[in-house]
Amino acid sequence: GQYDFGSSVIWDHQLVSWLRFGATGGYTVQFADSIERRLPTSSTDSLSADKELVNRDSGDQMTAGASLTYGSLTRGFSLGAGYNFQFMNKTSFSGTKYSADRYRLLEAQNPLQSLHSATVMAGFGTIDWFKEKKFVYPFQAFLAYSHPIAGKNVITSDIYTAEIVLFF
């Protein structure tokens, strides 16, 4: 029952034959909705029996990033490094059944969030080799490592990802 609308821009530019620069930016509006929540009774007791269908206005989200990539997956390999920034406004709640202080306690559990992170990646691909009949199957494989540099109200764990792209 919650709807969002987002838009992003991606710009990719070949600086020289072996180096590519990329930039991204995006904004997502999270529209208000209603959701059943337990309303905290105090800042130290967030689990109460008091439930209400409250109005929730989730915070809008913004992202921005930049990257440099060396090599080309179509030629076999690539190495890249990038920076990303993510931000989300705090969520606000309102209702009519309890005092305004209790809705503010619920908001304190959903504060604004921000994250600065750095990512490095390596990729391997066989697309051109396949086109030249030098490899039996076209695919791409990626490994990436992302490290949070700074953040507020977010999990700051390192993230490792692997991806294989198969073409049919």
N, CA, C and O of each residue as an XYZ file, in Angstrom:
672
protein
N       0.785     -1.195      0.000
C       0.000      0.000      0.000
C       0.827      1.259      0.000
O       0.266      2.351      0.091
N       2.150      1.157     -0.099
C       2.999      2.348     -0.117
C       3.579      2.524     -1.512
O       4.091      1.567     -2.093
N       3.507      3.742     -2.062
C       3.963      4.008     -3.419
C       5.139      4.979     -3.426
O       5.236      5.879     -2.592
N       6.021      4.770     -4.390
C       7.185      5.635     -4.567
C       7.239      6.064     -6.030
O       6.699      5.387     -6.905
N       7.891      7.189     -6.286
C       8.195      7.618     -7.638
C       9.636      8.100     -7.639
O      10.021      8.951     -6.836
N      10.424      7.548     -8.546
C      11.825      7.924     -8.586
C      12.315      8.181     -9.991
O      11.750      7.699    -10.973
N      13.368      8.945    -10.059
C      13.999      9.230    -11.335
C      15.506      9.278    -11.109
O      15.983      9.797    -10.099
N      16.243      8.728    -12.065
C      17.699      8.714    -11.967
C      18.311      9.096    -13.299
O      17.705      8.924    -14.357
N      19.517      9.615    -13.225
C      20.290      9.965    -14.406
C      21.618      9.232    -14.307
O      22.257      9.218    -13.254
N      22.026      8.621    -15.414
C      23.322      7.952    -15.489
C      24.084      8.560    -16.656
O      23.572      8.622    -17.774
N      25.298      9.004    -16.397
C      26.143      9.561    -17.451
C      27.420      8.749    -17.503
O      28.069      8.531    -16.481
N      27.777      8.302    -18.689
C      28.949      7.464    -18.883
C      29.773      8.073    -20.013
O      29.243      8.347    -21.090
N      31.066      8.286    -19.773
C      31.910      8.940    -20.773
C      33.242      8.212    -20.909
O      33.926      7.958    -19.917
N      33.598      7.882    -22.134
C      34.877      7.237    -22.426
C      35.937      8.338    -22.470
O      35.951      9.135    -23.408
N      36.824      8.396    -21.472
C      37.860      9.423    -21.425
C      38.955      9.146    -22.455
O      39.320     10.016    -23.245
N      39.461      7.934    -22.427
C      40.396      7.421    -23.434
C      39.982      5.974    -23.679
O      39.068      5.479    -23.019
N      40.636      5.288    -24.616
C      40.180      3.949    -24.988
C      40.161      2.958    -23.832
O      39.429      1.971    -23.892
N      40.930      3.188    -22.800
C      41.027      2.235    -21.693
C      40.481      2.770    -20.364
O      40.590      2.098    -19.339
N      39.882      3.995    -20.372
C      39.404      4.595    -19.120
C      38.046      5.249    -19.330
O      37.863      6.061    -20.238
N      37.092      4.878    -18.469
C      35.724      5.375    -18.546
C      35.343      6.046    -17.218
O      35.685      5.556    -16.142
N      34.630      7.176    -17.314
C      34.123      7.881    -16.136
C      32.612      7.763    -16.132
O      31.964      7.912    -17.168
N      32.054      7.494    -14.962
C      30.605      7.400    -14.821
C      30.113      8.247    -13.665
O      30.804      8.400    -12.658
N      28.926      8.793    -13.812
C      28.306      9.569    -12.738
C      26.823      9.226    -12.696
O      26.201      9.002    -13.735
N      26.262      9.187    -11.498
C      24.843      8.884    -11.321
C      24.227      9.846    -10.315
O      24.916     10.391     -9.453
N      22.959     10.039    -10.436
C      22.211     10.832     -9.469
C      20.758     10.417     -9.532
O      20.244     10.104    -10.606
N      20.100     10.414     -8.406
C      18.702     10.009     -8.406
C      17.947     10.554     -7.209
O      18.530     10.891     -6.179
N      16.639     10.632     -7.371
C      15.770     11.098     -6.293
C      14.501     10.248     -6.308
O      13.922     10.007     -7.367
N      14.076      9.802     -5.142
C      12.861      9.008     -5.006
C      11.944      9.675     -3.986
O      12.340      9.943     -2.852
N      10.722      9.933     -4.411
C       9.696     10.467     -3.517
C       8.916      9.279     -2.988
O       8.420      8.462     -3.764
N       8.804      9.180     -1.672
C       8.004      8.128     -1.060
C       6.705      8.768     -0.570
O       6.706      9.581      0.354
N       5.615      8.390     -1.198
C       4.329      8.999     -0.879
C       3.804      8.496      0.463
O       4.094      7.377      0.885
N       3.033      9.346      1.112
C       2.469      9.022      2.421
C       1.481      7.865      2.306
O       0.851      7.661      1.269
N       1.366      7.122      3.389
C       0.426      6.008      3.446
C      -0.018      5.830      4.891
O       0.345      6.624      5.759
N      -0.798      4.798      5.147
C      -1.227      4.454      6.503
C      -0.725      3.057      6.817
O      -0.734      2.168      5.965
N      -0.288      2.882      8.050
C       0.258      1.598      8.468
C      -0.027      1.407      9.959
O      -0.003      2.366     10.729
N      -0.294      0.174     10.354
C      -0.540     -0.090     11.777
C       0.795     -0.182     12.503
O       1.694     -0.906     12.075
N       0.920      0.550     13.594
C       2.144      0.567     14.388
C       1.808      0.538     15.872
O       0.759      1.017     16.303
N       2.729     -0.039     16.641
C       2.660      0.056     18.105
C       3.304      1.387     18.483
O       4.396      1.714     18.019
N       2.619      2.144     19.326
C       3.138      3.449     19.729
C       3.911      3.323     21.033
O       3.363      2.859     22.034
N       5.191      3.735     21.035
C       5.997      3.651     22.255
C       5.370      4.463     23.389
O       4.714      5.479     23.156
N       5.584      3.999     24.608
C       5.068      4.733     25.769
C       6.122      5.685     26.329
O       5.782      6.676     26.975
N       7.410      5.387     26.082
C       8.503      6.260     26.521
C       9.720      5.971     25.657
O       9.707      5.041     24.850
N      10.771      6.766     25.824
C      11.979      6.563     25.018
C      12.713      5.279     25.408
O      13.550      4.794     24.646
N      12.414      4.727     26.577
C      13.061      3.483     27.010
C      12.175      2.259     26.847
O      12.642      1.132     27.016
N      10.888      2.464     26.518
C       9.959      1.345     26.362
C       9.246      1.484     25.016
O       8.179      2.092     24.928
N       9.847      0.913     23.972
C       9.288      1.084     22.633
C       8.248      0.027     22.272
O       7.591      0.139     21.237
N       8.091     -0.985     23.099
C       7.124     -2.036     22.796
C       5.922     -1.896     23.724
O       5.991     -2.222     24.909
N       4.838     -1.411     23.170
C       3.624     -1.272     23.977
C       2.493     -2.047     23.310
O       2.611     -2.491     22.168
N       1.412     -2.196     24.035
C       0.242     -2.890     23.499
C      -0.641     -1.941     22.686
O      -1.589     -2.376     22.032
N      -0.328     -0.643     22.729
C      -1.156      0.364     22.057
C      -0.865      0.392     20.563
O       0.225      0.774     20.137
N      -1.861     -0.020     19.767
C      -1.723     -0.034     18.311
C      -2.654      0.996     17.700
O      -3.717      1.306     18.239
N      -2.220      1.522     16.551
C      -3.068      2.462     15.820
C      -2.685      2.422     14.344
O      -1.530      2.176     13.996
N      -3.667      2.665     13.485
C      -3.406      2.854     12.071
C      -2.979      4.307     11.911
O      -3.814      5.211     11.906
N      -1.660      4.527     11.780
C      -1.114      5.889     11.749
C      -0.836      6.319     10.313
O      -0.675      5.489      9.417
N      -0.783      7.628     10.116
C      -0.365      8.194      8.837
C       1.159      8.247      8.851
O       1.766      8.761      9.790
N       1.770      7.704      7.788
C       3.237      7.671      7.704
C       3.672      8.423      6.454
O       3.161      8.183      5.360
N       4.619      9.333      6.633
C       5.229     10.026      5.505
C       6.698      9.633      5.500
O       7.518     10.237      6.193
N       7.023      8.608      4.705
C       8.397      8.115      4.644
C       9.297      9.173      4.022
O       8.874      9.937      3.155
N      10.537      9.206      4.476
C      11.485     10.191      3.970
C      11.861      9.943      2.526
O      12.036      8.799      2.106
N      11.985     11.024      1.765
C      12.442     10.911      0.392
C      13.908     10.480      0.377
O      14.634     10.683      1.350
N      14.338      9.878     -0.746
C      15.690      9.348     -0.858
C      16.435     10.029     -2.000
O      15.850     10.350     -3.035
N      17.756     10.249     -1.794
C      18.600     10.854     -2.803
C      19.892     10.058     -2.889
O      20.432      9.638     -1.866
N      20.395      9.847     -4.110
C      21.664      9.157     -4.298
C      22.508      9.926     -5.310
O      21.978     10.587     -6.202
N      23.826      9.829     -5.159
C      24.768     10.412     -6.107
C      26.037      9.572     -6.065
O      26.401      9.033     -5.020
N      26.697      9.466     -7.195
C      27.918      8.679     -7.221
C      28.773      8.992     -8.426
O      28.317      9.602     -9.393
N      30.034      8.559     -8.354
C      30.982      8.726     -9.454
C      31.919      7.524     -9.461
O      32.198      6.938     -8.415
N      32.404      7.160    -10.657
C      33.294      6.012    -10.749
C      34.259      6.170    -11.921
O      33.997      6.902    -12.875
N      35.387      5.457    -11.818
C      36.353      5.319    -12.898
C      36.527      3.833    -13.162
O      36.662      3.045    -12.225
N      36.526      3.447    -14.432
C      36.699      2.041    -14.802
C      37.836      1.925    -15.811
O      37.860      2.619    -16.828
N      38.768      1.039    -15.510
C      39.908      0.770    -16.377
C      39.653     -0.527    -17.133
O      39.197     -1.508    -16.548
N      39.945     -0.536    -18.425
C      39.737     -1.742    -19.220
C      38.359     -1.752    -19.824
O      37.654     -0.744    -19.810
N      37.972     -2.909    -20.361
C      36.679     -3.055    -21.005
C      36.215     -4.494    -20.889
O      36.950     -5.418    -21.238
N      35.002     -4.686    -20.403
C      34.465     -6.047    -20.299
C      34.342     -6.706    -21.664
O      34.495     -7.922    -21.778
N      34.068     -5.917    -22.705
C      33.952     -6.525    -24.026
C      35.301     -7.044    -24.506
O      35.346     -7.931    -25.358
N      36.399     -6.512    -23.980
C      37.740     -6.980    -24.342
C      38.283     -7.993    -23.335
O      39.407     -8.473    -23.485
N      37.503     -8.316    -22.323
C      37.916     -9.369    -21.406
C      37.890     -9.004    -19.940
O      37.473     -9.822    -19.120
N      38.325     -7.793    -19.573
C      38.400     -7.483    -18.145
C      38.129     -6.004    -17.894
O      38.180     -5.179    -18.806
N      37.842     -5.695    -16.641
C      37.729     -4.307    -16.199
C      37.987     -4.247    -14.699
O      37.693     -5.189    -13.963
N      38.539     -3.126    -14.266
C      38.755     -2.817    -12.858
C      38.162     -1.445    -12.614
O      38.320     -0.546    -13.440
N      37.487     -1.272    -11.499
C      36.857      0.013    -11.252
C      36.864      0.396     -9.790
O      37.019     -0.442     -8.902
N      36.692      1.686     -9.569
C      36.574      2.234     -8.213
C      35.548      3.351     -8.253
O      35.446      4.077     -9.241
N      34.794      3.483     -7.182
C      33.763      4.509     -7.172
C      33.435      4.993     -5.772
O      33.827      4.398     -4.768
N      32.706      6.085     -5.745
C      32.218      6.702     -4.507
C      30.710      6.850     -4.650
O      30.212      7.165     -5.731
N      29.979      6.621     -3.552
C      28.533      6.766     -3.576
C      28.056      7.465     -2.308
O      28.589      7.239     -1.222
N      27.051      8.311     -2.462
C      26.418      8.986     -1.332
C      24.932      8.676     -1.389
O      24.310      8.782     -2.446
N      24.357      8.289     -0.243
C      22.931      8.008     -0.140
C      22.373      8.780      1.049
O      23.024      8.903      2.086
N      21.164      9.296      0.883
C      20.531     10.079      1.947
C      19.040      9.789      1.950
O      18.417      9.686      0.893
N      18.465      9.657      3.155
C      17.025      9.509      3.292
C      16.550     10.394      4.433
O      17.080     10.331      5.542
N      15.541     11.224      4.151
C      14.944     12.068      5.194
C      14.258     11.203      6.234
O      13.925     10.047      5.974
N      14.050     11.765      7.407
C      13.376     11.007      8.460
C      11.918     10.762      8.096
O      11.325     11.494      7.303
N      11.361      9.732      8.684
C       9.959      9.392      8.496
C       9.143     10.085      9.576
O       9.539     10.120     10.741
N       8.005     10.635      9.181
C       7.135     11.276     10.177
C       5.829     10.493     10.293
O       5.353      9.890      9.330
N       5.266     10.519     11.498
C       4.028      9.807     11.798
C       3.029     10.768     12.431
O       3.405     11.708     13.132
N       1.764     10.517     12.172
C       0.717     11.295     12.838
C      -0.496     10.406     13.049
O      -0.707      9.420     12.344
N      -1.277     10.784     14.032
C      -2.489     10.040     14.370
C      -3.344     10.869     15.295
O      -3.002     12.005     15.623
N      -4.457     10.301     15.714
C      -5.406     11.050     16.543
C      -5.717     10.369     17.864
O      -6.370     10.962     18.723
N      -5.265      9.141     18.043
C      -5.673      8.359     19.204
C      -4.862      8.671     20.466
O      -5.378      8.547     21.576
N      -3.585      9.077     20.301
C      -2.699      9.278     21.455
C      -2.069     10.666     21.407
O      -2.296     11.423     20.463
N      -1.286     10.994     22.415
C      -0.641     12.316     22.484
C       0.448     12.426     21.403
O       1.019     11.424     20.972
N       0.717     13.659     20.983
C       1.709     13.914     19.924
C       3.092     13.408     20.321
O       3.877     13.016     19.458
N       3.401     13.413     21.628
C       4.713     12.930     22.085
C       4.949     11.473     21.700
O       6.076     11.090     21.388
N       3.918     10.675     21.720
C       4.082      9.251     21.392
C       4.379      9.056     19.902
O       5.093      8.123     19.534
N       3.846      9.913     19.056
C       4.163      9.829     17.623
C       5.607     10.282     17.381
O       6.286      9.752     16.502
N       6.070     11.256     18.157
C       7.478     11.717     18.041
C       8.430     10.601     18.486
O       9.514     10.459     17.921
N       8.041      9.810     19.488
C       8.867      8.662     19.897
C       8.973      7.644     18.764
O      10.029      7.045     18.559
N       7.885      7.450     18.035
C       7.907      6.548     16.881
C       8.824      7.100     15.787
O       9.547      6.343     15.139
N       8.793      8.413     15.586
C       9.671      9.050     14.597
C      11.146      8.899     14.973
O      12.004      8.791     14.097
N      11.435      8.892     16.260
C      12.823      8.749     16.706
C      13.394      7.387     16.301
O      14.612      7.233     16.212
N      12.539      6.409     16.057
C      12.984      5.091     15.607
C      13.252      5.062     14.103
O      13.788      4.077     13.594
N      12.890      6.122     13.388
C      13.056      6.211     11.932
C      13.708      7.541     11.555
O      13.098      8.334     10.837
N      14.938      7.807     12.022
C      15.579      9.104     11.787
C      16.130      9.221     10.361
O      16.116      8.258      9.594
N      16.609     10.409     10.031
C      17.257     10.569      8.733
C      18.487      9.675      8.677
O      19.090      9.359      9.702
N      18.847      9.276      7.467
C      19.974      8.368      7.280
C      20.867      8.914      6.178
O      20.383      9.468      5.191
N      22.178      8.753      6.354
C      23.114      9.127      5.291
C      24.271      8.135      5.286
O      24.636      7.569      6.316
N      24.837      7.940      4.097
C      25.926      6.986      3.962
C      26.859      7.415      2.837
O      26.414      7.688      1.723
N      28.150      7.474      3.131
C      29.206      7.667      2.146
C      29.931      6.332      2.044
O      30.302      5.752      3.065
N      30.136      5.837      0.826
C      30.816      4.551      0.684
C      31.730      4.549     -0.537
O      31.526      5.292     -1.497
N      32.734      3.695     -0.467
C      33.663      3.490     -1.578
C      33.527      2.047     -2.048
O      33.333      1.136     -1.243
N      33.629      1.850     -3.353
C      33.491      0.519     -3.935
C      34.632      0.264     -4.915
O      35.023      1.144     -5.683
N      35.149     -0.944     -4.871
C      36.088     -1.402     -5.897
C      35.492     -2.649     -6.529
O      34.792     -3.420     -5.873
N      35.781     -2.839     -7.822
C      35.196     -3.991     -8.509
C      36.158     -4.504     -9.570
O      37.028     -3.786    -10.062
N      35.966     -5.773     -9.900
C      36.685     -6.407    -10.999
C      35.665     -7.180    -11.822
O      34.746     -7.795    -11.282
N      35.842     -7.138    -13.131
C      34.918     -7.838    -14.005
C      35.655     -8.579    -15.105
O      36.763     -8.211    -15.493
N      35.020     -9.626    -15.598
C      35.570    -10.424    -16.681
C      34.436    -10.761    -17.626
O      33.340    -11.109    -17.188
N      34.693    -10.659    -18.929
C      33.655    -10.964    -19.896
C      34.220    -11.603    -21.151
O      35.392    -11.424    -21.485
N      33.363    -12.355    -21.845
C      33.793    -13.067    -23.053
C      32.986    -12.658    -24.283
O      32.965    -13.395    -25.269
N      32.333    -11.520    -24.251
C      31.434    -11.125    -25.339
C      32.177    -10.987    -26.668
O      31.790    -11.609    -27.658
N      33.242    -10.177    -26.698
C      33.994    -10.027    -27.952
C      34.640    -11.337    -28.377
O      34.683    -11.646    -29.568
N      35.135    -12.099    -27.436
C      35.745    -13.389    -27.766
C      34.708    -14.315    -28.414
O      35.009    -15.040    -29.363
N      33.494    -14.274    -27.886
C      32.411    -15.080    -28.459
C      32.097    -14.618    -29.886
O      31.934    -15.443    -30.785
N      32.011    -13.307    -30.089
C      31.727    -12.768    -31.419
C      32.812    -13.143    -32.428
O      32.533    -13.346    -33.610
N      34.048    -13.231    -31.948
C      35.176    -13.594    -32.809
C      35.368    -15.110    -32.897
O      36.357    -15.586    -33.454
N      34.408    -15.866    -32.339
C      34.439    -17.347    -32.338
C      35.669    -17.904    -31.611
O      36.181    -18.966    -31.966
N      36.142    -17.164    -30.573
C      37.290    -17.614    -29.790
C      36.874    -18.169    -28.425
O      37.704    -18.676    -27.670
N      35.574    -18.067    -28.121
C      35.066    -18.590    -26.858
C      33.675    -19.147    -27.112
O      32.922    -18.588    -27.909
N      33.328    -20.233    -26.452
C      32.109    -20.960    -26.749
C      30.831    -20.264    -26.257
O      29.766    -20.480    -26.835
N      30.909    -19.435    -25.206
C      29.685    -18.863    -24.637
C      29.944    -17.439    -24.146
O      30.970    -17.188    -23.513
N      29.031    -16.498    -24.426
C      29.202    -15.130    -23.922
C      28.680    -15.002    -22.484
O      27.560    -15.420    -22.188
N      29.479    -14.435    -21.610
C      29.039    -14.168    -20.236
C      29.871    -13.039    -19.650
O      30.895    -12.643    -20.208
N      29.414    -12.536    -18.525
C      30.153    -11.537    -17.745
C      30.114    -11.959    -16.290
O      29.118    -12.510    -15.821
N      31.190    -11.702    -15.583
C      31.251    -12.006    -14.148
C      31.850    -10.801    -13.429
O      32.789    -10.174    -13.919
N      31.299    -10.489    -12.271
C      31.740     -9.332    -11.504
C      31.961     -9.719    -10.043
O      31.225    -10.539     -9.494
N      32.959     -9.135     -9.431
C      33.176     -9.184     -7.986
C      33.308     -7.746     -7.517
O      33.989     -6.946     -8.158
N      32.660     -7.408     -6.400
C      32.726     -6.040     -5.890
C      32.825     -6.057     -4.369
O      32.324     -6.957     -3.696
N      33.488     -5.032     -3.859
C      33.634     -4.836     -2.427
C      33.276     -3.389     -2.140
O      33.827     -2.477     -2.757
N      32.356     -3.172     -1.208
C      31.933     -1.824     -0.839
C      32.196     -1.600      0.643
O      31.841     -2.424      1.486
N      32.828     -0.467      0.943
C      33.194     -0.143      2.321
C      32.577      1.196      2.717
O      32.817      2.206      2.056
N      31.786      1.214      3.789
C      31.236      2.474      4.282
C      32.353      3.367      4.819
O      33.172      2.925      5.625
N      32.383      4.611      4.374
C      33.388      5.567      4.853
C      32.848      6.313      6.066
O      33.533      6.455      7.079
N      31.624      6.781      5.953
C      30.967      7.499      7.051
C      29.464      7.308      6.899
O      28.951      7.144      5.792
N      28.780      7.333      8.015
C      27.334      7.175      7.948
C      26.660      7.656      9.205
O      27.288      7.811     10.252
N      25.372      7.890      9.085
C      24.561      8.307     10.228
C      23.284      7.479     10.212
O      22.529      7.504      9.240
N      23.048      6.743     11.297
C      21.849      5.916     11.471
C      21.726      4.822     10.408
O      20.622      4.506      9.965
N      22.852      4.250     10.004
C      22.861      3.164      9.025
C      23.800      2.065      9.501
O      24.664      2.295     10.347
N      23.622      0.878      8.953
C      24.541     -0.217      9.225
C      25.825      0.062      8.459
O      25.779      0.400      7.276
N      26.954     -0.074      9.112
C      28.221      0.245      8.463
C      29.062     -1.011      8.240
O      30.260     -1.018      8.522
N      28.444     -2.055      7.741
C      29.145     -3.297      7.443
C      29.670     -3.265      6.007
O      29.058     -2.670      5.121
N      30.810     -3.914      5.795
C      31.330     -4.083      4.452
C      30.397     -5.008      3.674
O      29.758     -5.889      4.249
N      30.328     -4.797      2.363
C      29.469     -5.617      1.522
C      30.303     -6.206      0.392
O      31.035     -5.496     -0.297
N      30.178     -7.508      0.217
C      30.823     -8.215     -0.880
C      29.734     -8.730     -1.803
O      28.751     -9.306     -1.338
N      29.895     -8.532     -3.106
C      28.906     -9.021     -4.048
C      29.583     -9.740     -5.209
O      30.711     -9.426     -5.589
N      28.876    -10.696     -5.751
C      29.318    -11.418     -6.939
C      28.114    -11.531     -7.866
O      26.982    -11.715     -7.421
N      28.382    -11.418     -9.161
C      27.306    -11.479    -10.131
C      27.811    -12.172    -11.389
O      28.932    -11.929    -11.834
N      26.991    -13.023    -11.949
C      27.268    -13.646    -13.244
C      26.116    -13.309    -14.172
O      24.950    -13.513    -13.833
N      26.453    -12.792    -15.349
C      25.444    -12.428    -16.337
C      25.572    -13.415    -17.498
O      26.615    -13.506    -18.146
N      24.489    -14.150    -17.742
C      24.461    -15.119    -18.840
C      23.570    -14.588    -19.958
O      22.554    -13.947    -19.691
N      23.938    -14.846    -21.182
C      23.184    -14.380    -22.341
C      22.564    -15.579    -23.050
O      23.246    -16.561    -23.345
N      21.265    -15.487    -23.319
C      20.552    -16.566    -23.996
C      20.020    -16.083    -25.324
O      19.386    -16.848    -26.050
